[in-house]
């Protein structure tokens, strides 16, 4: 029996000595293969997550961009905001009352500091000497009234409710968007200025200079003209509307005929010179020979 069972086959029948090692090696191999499968699955899942995360982030960026675009369009093109601000600006002038420290309510924001200072000096002087108080108001646009005259009357009635309060008061309104103005006041103020100067100022100083966007000059020239009328001085007058007609570039028939005659003479002279000079040179050359 010992001879039949040779050493190469003996490990199969000796579990104590030889089977323990193969079993350990198999278990070691089985344990080593499991982490490889797990790692492959994890890598595959990470690749899938990364592949699907890219379009999600791209879609989110697109959604954020569209939302920002919608908000900007709503802020820029919303008509409600502009109308509310215009209405609030117009009625704020009425509700705030006459200015206490100055004679100007520049709601349109078109007057410089120099103009406001000059107006204050001029109007305060005439108020001390003659007792007439004149307020200047600039607004961008009128929505509650049809024109500047109705709004000026509304301001006068709101600021000075009684005849005694508004008797010696004057209101000058300039609407920048409509390029027009109006002047109103109490009975004594209208009498002191006169209808002629009032009409001329409204038709010349305010609209003409406002059309050229010279708002500072429009306001100060109006004040100068009103003060001169109150003081009884000669009317300095107002600016004249410029004639924007363009001169024609076409020449008249007489000018065309004259130019044509001159052109004919010049061309004829050049032709004569072109023929005569070469012939003279030729004859001179032949005569020498």
GROMACS .gro file of C-alpha atoms in nm:
model
  289
    1UNK     CA    1   0.000   0.000   0.000
    2UNK     CA    2   0.275   0.233   0.073
    3UNK     CA    3   0.419   0.174  -0.267
    4UNK     CA    4   0.088   0.231  -0.444
    5UNK     CA    5   0.024   0.558  -0.272
    6UNK     CA    6   0.298   0.767  -0.402
    7UNK     CA    7   0.389   1.102  -0.253
    8UNK     CA    8   0.230   1.313  -0.530
    9UNK     CA    9  -0.113   1.173  -0.441
   10UNK     CA   10  -0.066   1.168  -0.069
   11UNK     CA   11  -0.181   1.524  -0.009
   12UNK     CA   12  -0.529   1.432  -0.119
   13UNK     CA   13  -0.562   1.187   0.163
   14UNK     CA   14  -0.382   1.391   0.425
   15UNK     CA   15  -0.601   1.682   0.519
   16UNK     CA   16  -0.395   1.788   0.812
   17UNK     CA   17  -0.078   1.852   0.623
   18UNK     CA   18  -0.167   1.953   0.269
   19UNK     CA   19  -0.532   2.062   0.236
   20UNK     CA   20  -0.501   2.349   0.471
   21UNK     CA   21  -0.273   2.541   0.244
   22UNK     CA   22  -0.485   2.518  -0.071
   23UNK     CA   23  -0.794   2.611   0.125
   24UNK     CA   24  -0.624   2.917   0.261
   25UNK     CA   25  -0.510   3.017  -0.083
   26UNK     CA   26  -0.860   2.979  -0.225
   27UNK     CA   27  -1.011   3.186   0.051
   28UNK     CA   28  -0.745   3.446  -0.005
   29UNK     CA   29  -0.824   3.455  -0.374
   30UNK     CA   30  -1.195   3.481  -0.310
   31UNK     CA   31  -1.142   3.770  -0.073
   32UNK     CA   32  -0.915   3.949  -0.315
   33UNK     CA   33  -1.163   3.927  -0.602
   34UNK     CA   34  -1.452   4.083  -0.410
   35UNK     CA   35  -1.294   4.429  -0.367
   36UNK     CA   36  -1.211   4.432  -0.738
   37UNK     CA   37  -1.576   4.386  -0.829
   38UNK     CA   38  -1.682   4.648  -0.579
   39UNK     CA   39  -1.429   4.894  -0.706
   40UNK     CA   40  -1.540   4.837  -1.064
   41UNK     CA   41  -1.901   4.900  -0.966
   42UNK     CA   42  -1.809   5.215  -0.779
   43UNK     CA   43  -1.610   5.347  -1.071
   44UNK     CA   44  -1.895   5.268  -1.308
   45UNK     CA   45  -2.144   5.445  -1.082
   46UNK     CA   46  -1.915   5.748  -1.050
   47UNK     CA   47  -1.882   5.771  -1.427
   48UNK     CA   48  -2.259   5.755  -1.464
   49UNK     CA   49  -2.307   6.026  -1.202
   50UNK     CA   50  -2.052   6.251  -1.368
   51UNK     CA   51  -2.204   6.192  -1.711
   52UNK     CA   52  -2.550   6.286  -1.585
   53UNK     CA   53  -2.434   6.576  -1.367
   54UNK     CA   54  -2.308   6.779  -1.663
   55UNK     CA   55  -2.644   6.831  -1.839
   56UNK     CA   56  -2.815   6.904  -1.507
   57UNK     CA   57  -2.570   7.183  -1.430
   58UNK     CA   58  -2.603   7.314  -1.788
   59UNK     CA   59  -2.982   7.322  -1.763
   60UNK     CA   60  -2.964   7.501  -1.428
   61UNK     CA   61  -2.736   7.768  -1.576
   62UNK     CA   62  -2.973   7.816  -1.867
   63UNK     CA   63  -3.269   7.850  -1.630
   64UNK     CA   64  -3.086   8.107  -1.420
   65UNK     CA   65  -2.991   8.304  -1.729
   66UNK     CA   66  -3.350   8.308  -1.857
   67UNK     CA   67  -3.475   8.421  -1.518
   68UNK     CA   68  -3.226   8.708  -1.505
   69UNK     CA   69  -3.319   8.808  -1.859
   70UNK     CA   70  -3.688   8.811  -1.771
   71UNK     CA   71  -3.627   9.028  -1.464
   72UNK     CA   72  -3.417   9.279  -1.659
   73UNK     CA   73  -3.679   9.303  -1.933
   74UNK     CA   74  -3.951   9.355  -1.676
   75UNK     CA   75  -3.757   9.635  -1.507
   76UNK     CA   76  -3.665   9.811  -1.831
   77UNK     CA   77  -3.993   9.788  -2.021
   78UNK     CA   78  -4.253   9.802  -1.744
   79UNK     CA   79  -4.475  10.105  -1.815
   80UNK     CA   80  -4.633  10.108  -1.471
   81UNK     CA   81  -4.319  10.228  -1.297
   82UNK     CA   82  -4.267  10.525  -1.525
   83UNK     CA   83  -4.632  10.636  -1.504
   84UNK     CA   84  -4.638  10.610  -1.127
   85UNK     CA   85  -4.321  10.817  -1.093
   86UNK     CA   86  -4.461  11.083  -1.327
   87UNK     CA   87  -4.785  11.101  -1.132
   88UNK     CA   88  -4.608  11.114  -0.798
   89UNK     CA   89  -4.376  11.387  -0.922
   90UNK     CA   90  -4.660  11.599  -1.055
   91UNK     CA   91  -4.875  11.577  -0.743
   92UNK     CA   92  -4.582  11.616  -0.507
   93UNK     CA   93  -4.537  11.969  -0.639
   94UNK     CA   94  -4.898  12.045  -0.547
   95UNK     CA   95  -4.890  11.883  -0.206
   96UNK     CA   96  -4.555  12.018  -0.087
   97UNK     CA   97  -4.663  12.379  -0.127
   98UNK     CA   98  -4.453  12.683  -0.219
   99UNK     CA   99  -4.081  12.663  -0.147
  100UNK     CA  100  -3.970  12.837   0.172
  101UNK     CA  101  -3.600  12.894   0.112
  102UNK     CA  102  -3.608  12.962  -0.261
  103UNK     CA  103  -3.835  13.062  -0.546
  104UNK     CA  104  -3.780  12.753  -0.760
  105UNK     CA  105  -3.925  12.400  -0.765
  106UNK     CA  106  -3.704  12.222  -1.016
  107UNK     CA  107  -3.888  11.892  -1.032
  108UNK     CA  108  -3.758  11.823  -1.385
  109UNK     CA  109  -3.399  11.867  -1.269
  110UNK     CA  110  -3.295  12.092  -1.559
  111UNK     CA  111  -3.177  12.403  -1.375
  112UNK     CA  112  -2.822  12.460  -1.259
  113UNK     CA  113  -2.713  12.597  -0.922
  114UNK     CA  114  -2.605  12.922  -1.082
  115UNK     CA  115  -2.949  12.975  -1.234
  116UNK     CA  116  -3.121  12.901  -0.904
  117UNK     CA  117  -2.892  13.143  -0.722
  118UNK     CA  118  -2.947  13.418  -0.980
  119UNK     CA  119  -3.323  13.368  -0.965
  120UNK     CA  120  -3.322  13.390  -0.589
  121UNK     CA  121  -3.127  13.716  -0.595
  122UNK     CA  122  -3.347  13.870  -0.866
  123UNK     CA  123  -3.684  13.761  -0.728
  124UNK     CA  124  -3.603  13.837  -0.365
  125UNK     CA  125  -3.504  14.189  -0.466
  126UNK     CA  126  -3.829  14.257  -0.652
  127UNK     CA  127  -4.027  14.111  -0.363
  128UNK     CA  128  -3.859  14.346  -0.116
  129UNK     CA  129  -3.911  14.649  -0.337
  130UNK     CA  130  -4.250  14.580  -0.494
  131UNK     CA  131  -4.405  14.308  -0.279
  132UNK     CA  132  -4.460  14.056  -0.562
  133UNK     CA  133  -4.362  13.694  -0.504
  134UNK     CA  134  -4.295  13.483  -0.816
  135UNK     CA  135  -4.241  13.106  -0.811
  136UNK     CA  136  -4.089  12.904  -1.097
  137UNK     CA  137  -4.182  12.537  -1.145
  138UNK     CA  138  -4.032  12.286  -1.386
  139UNK     CA  139  -4.196  11.948  -1.449
  140UNK     CA  140  -4.119  11.675  -1.699
  141UNK     CA  141  -4.469  11.580  -1.807
  142UNK     CA  142  -4.830  11.660  -1.724
  143UNK     CA  143  -5.084  11.381  -1.686
  144UNK     CA  144  -5.362  11.534  -1.477
  145UNK     CA  145  -5.415  11.849  -1.684
  146UNK     CA  146  -5.440  11.915  -2.055
  147UNK     CA  147  -5.180  12.190  -2.073
  148UNK     CA  148  -4.948  12.406  -1.866
  149UNK     CA  149  -5.208  12.683  -1.814
  150UNK     CA  150  -5.452  12.454  -1.634
  151UNK     CA  151  -5.174  12.313  -1.419
  152UNK     CA  152  -5.048  12.664  -1.331
  153UNK     CA  153  -5.399  12.765  -1.221
  154UNK     CA  154  -5.425  12.446  -1.016
  155UNK     CA  155  -5.095  12.521  -0.840
  156UNK     CA  156  -5.202  12.879  -0.766
  157UNK     CA  157  -5.534  12.767  -0.615
  158UNK     CA  158  -5.366  12.489  -0.416
  159UNK     CA  159  -5.083  12.699  -0.275
  160UNK     CA  160  -5.284  13.016  -0.218
  161UNK     CA  161  -5.649  12.920  -0.163
  162UNK     CA  162  -5.785  13.267  -0.098
  163UNK     CA  163  -5.774  13.578  -0.317
  164UNK     CA  164  -5.589  13.771  -0.047
  165UNK     CA  165  -5.312  13.513  -0.032
  166UNK     CA  166  -5.265  13.490  -0.408
  167UNK     CA  167  -5.328  13.853  -0.498
  168UNK     CA  168  -4.960  13.947  -0.538
  169UNK     CA  169  -4.831  13.598  -0.628
  170UNK     CA  170  -4.712  13.475  -0.967
  171UNK     CA  171  -4.665  13.118  -1.092
  172UNK     CA  172  -4.447  13.028  -1.391
  173UNK     CA  173  -4.463  12.666  -1.514
  174UNK     CA  174  -4.225  12.506  -1.766
  175UNK     CA  175  -4.303  12.158  -1.904
  176UNK     CA  176  -3.985  12.014  -2.052
  177UNK     CA  177  -4.132  11.722  -2.247
  178UNK     CA  178  -4.401  11.931  -2.414
  179UNK     CA  179  -4.169  12.232  -2.465
  180UNK     CA  180  -4.428  12.477  -2.338
  181UNK     CA  181  -4.486  12.712  -2.046
  182UNK     CA  182  -4.753  12.913  -1.872
  183UNK     CA  183  -4.777  13.212  -1.638
  184UNK     CA  184  -5.060  13.287  -1.399
  185UNK     CA  185  -5.108  13.492  -1.086
  186UNK     CA  186  -5.332  13.705  -0.873
  187UNK     CA  187  -5.509  14.020  -0.993
  188UNK     CA  188  -5.239  14.263  -0.874
  189UNK     CA  189  -4.962  14.055  -1.028
  190UNK     CA  190  -5.134  14.032  -1.368
  191UNK     CA  191  -5.203  14.407  -1.362
  192UNK     CA  192  -4.843  14.493  -1.273
  193UNK     CA  193  -4.694  14.279  -1.548
  194UNK     CA  194  -4.950  14.349  -1.818
  195UNK     CA  195  -5.115  14.122  -2.071
  196UNK     CA  196  -4.871  14.215  -2.346
  197UNK     CA  197  -4.563  14.099  -2.159
  198UNK     CA  198  -4.742  13.791  -2.026
  199UNK     CA  199  -4.847  13.679  -2.374
  200UNK     CA  200  -4.508  13.758  -2.526
  201UNK     CA  201  -4.321  13.572  -2.253
  202UNK     CA  202  -4.539  13.264  -2.287
  203UNK     CA  203  -4.508  13.260  -2.667
  204UNK     CA  204  -4.142  13.358  -2.698
  205UNK     CA  205  -3.915  13.300  -2.397
  206UNK     CA  206  -4.045  12.969  -2.266
  207UNK     CA  207  -4.129  12.765  -2.580
  208UNK     CA  208  -3.853  12.893  -2.810
  209UNK     CA  209  -3.566  12.833  -2.567
  210UNK     CA  210  -3.721  12.510  -2.437
  211UNK     CA  211  -3.733  12.375  -2.792
  212UNK     CA  212  -3.357  12.429  -2.807
  213UNK     CA  213  -3.331  12.270  -2.459
  214UNK     CA  214  -3.192  12.592  -2.313
  215UNK     CA  215  -3.398  12.561  -1.997
  216UNK     CA  216  -3.177  12.779  -1.779
  217UNK     CA  217  -3.189  13.064  -2.026
  218UNK     CA  218  -3.563  13.019  -2.074
  219UNK     CA  219  -3.634  13.051  -1.702
  220UNK     CA  220  -3.397  13.336  -1.626
  221UNK     CA  221  -3.493  13.543  -1.933
  222UNK     CA  222  -3.858  13.504  -1.835
  223UNK     CA  223  -3.784  13.625  -1.483
  224UNK     CA  224  -3.588  13.922  -1.615
  225UNK     CA  225  -3.872  14.019  -1.844
  226UNK     CA  226  -4.135  13.994  -1.570
  227UNK     CA  227  -3.927  14.197  -1.324
  228UNK     CA  228  -3.864  14.467  -1.586
  229UNK     CA  229  -4.240  14.493  -1.646
  230UNK     CA  230  -4.309  14.520  -1.272
  231UNK     CA  231  -4.047  14.794  -1.238
  232UNK     CA  232  -4.192  14.981  -1.533
  233UNK     CA  233  -3.875  14.946  -1.740
  234UNK     CA  234  -3.866  14.892  -2.118
  235UNK     CA  235  -3.937  14.538  -2.232
  236UNK     CA  236  -3.605  14.362  -2.307
  237UNK     CA  237  -3.786  14.138  -2.555
  238UNK     CA  238  -3.748  13.768  -2.613
  239UNK     CA  239  -3.573  13.533  -2.851
  240UNK     CA  240  -3.706  13.484  -3.199
  241UNK     CA  241  -3.785  13.146  -3.341
  242UNK     CA  242  -3.513  13.048  -3.581
  243UNK     CA  243  -3.610  12.981  -3.940
  244UNK     CA  244  -3.497  12.628  -4.009
  245UNK     CA  245  -3.570  12.643  -4.380
  246UNK     CA  246  -3.277  12.516  -4.579
  247UNK     CA  247  -3.149  12.710  -4.877
  248UNK     CA  248  -3.177  12.539  -5.211
  249UNK     CA  249  -2.858  12.403  -5.360
  250UNK     CA  250  -2.995  12.426  -5.715
  251UNK     CA  251  -2.869  12.718  -5.924
  252UNK     CA  252  -3.095  12.948  -6.117
  253UNK     CA  253  -3.120  12.953  -6.496
  254UNK     CA  254  -2.920  13.275  -6.525
  255UNK     CA  255  -2.638  13.133  -6.314
  256UNK     CA  256  -2.638  12.815  -6.521
  257UNK     CA  257  -2.618  13.005  -6.851
  258UNK     CA  258  -2.338  13.223  -6.719
  259UNK     CA  259  -2.137  12.925  -6.600
  260UNK     CA  260  -2.199  12.748  -6.930
  261UNK     CA  261  -2.062  13.045  -7.128
  262UNK     CA  262  -1.751  13.059  -6.915
  263UNK     CA  263  -1.698  12.686  -6.956
  264UNK     CA  264  -1.730  12.715  -7.336
  265UNK     CA  265  -1.468  12.986  -7.349
  266UNK     CA  266  -1.225  12.789  -7.139
  267UNK     CA  267  -1.269  12.471  -7.346
  268UNK     CA  268  -1.235  12.662  -7.672
  269UNK     CA  269  -0.914  12.827  -7.558
  270UNK     CA  270  -0.765  12.495  -7.456
  271UNK     CA  271  -0.850  12.342  -7.794
  272UNK     CA  272  -0.689  12.631  -7.980
  273UNK     CA  273  -0.375  12.601  -7.772
  274UNK     CA  274  -0.366  12.225  -7.827
  275UNK     CA  275  -0.368  12.268  -8.207
  276UNK     CA  276  -0.173  12.591  -8.255
  277UNK     CA  277   0.126  12.517  -8.033
  278UNK     CA  278   0.220  12.184  -8.201
  279UNK     CA  279   0.178  12.336  -8.548
  280UNK     CA  280   0.397  12.632  -8.456
  281UNK     CA  281   0.664  12.400  -8.322
  282UNK     CA  282   0.649  12.192  -8.642
  283UNK     CA  283   0.687  12.494  -8.870
  284UNK     CA  284   0.975  12.618  -8.662
  285UNK     CA  285   1.147  12.282  -8.689
  286UNK     CA  286   1.097  12.264  -9.067
  287UNK     CA  287   1.217  12.618  -9.126
  288UNK     CA  288   1.543  12.547  -8.947
  289UNK     CA  289   1.617  12.262  -9.184
   0.00000   0.00000   0.00000
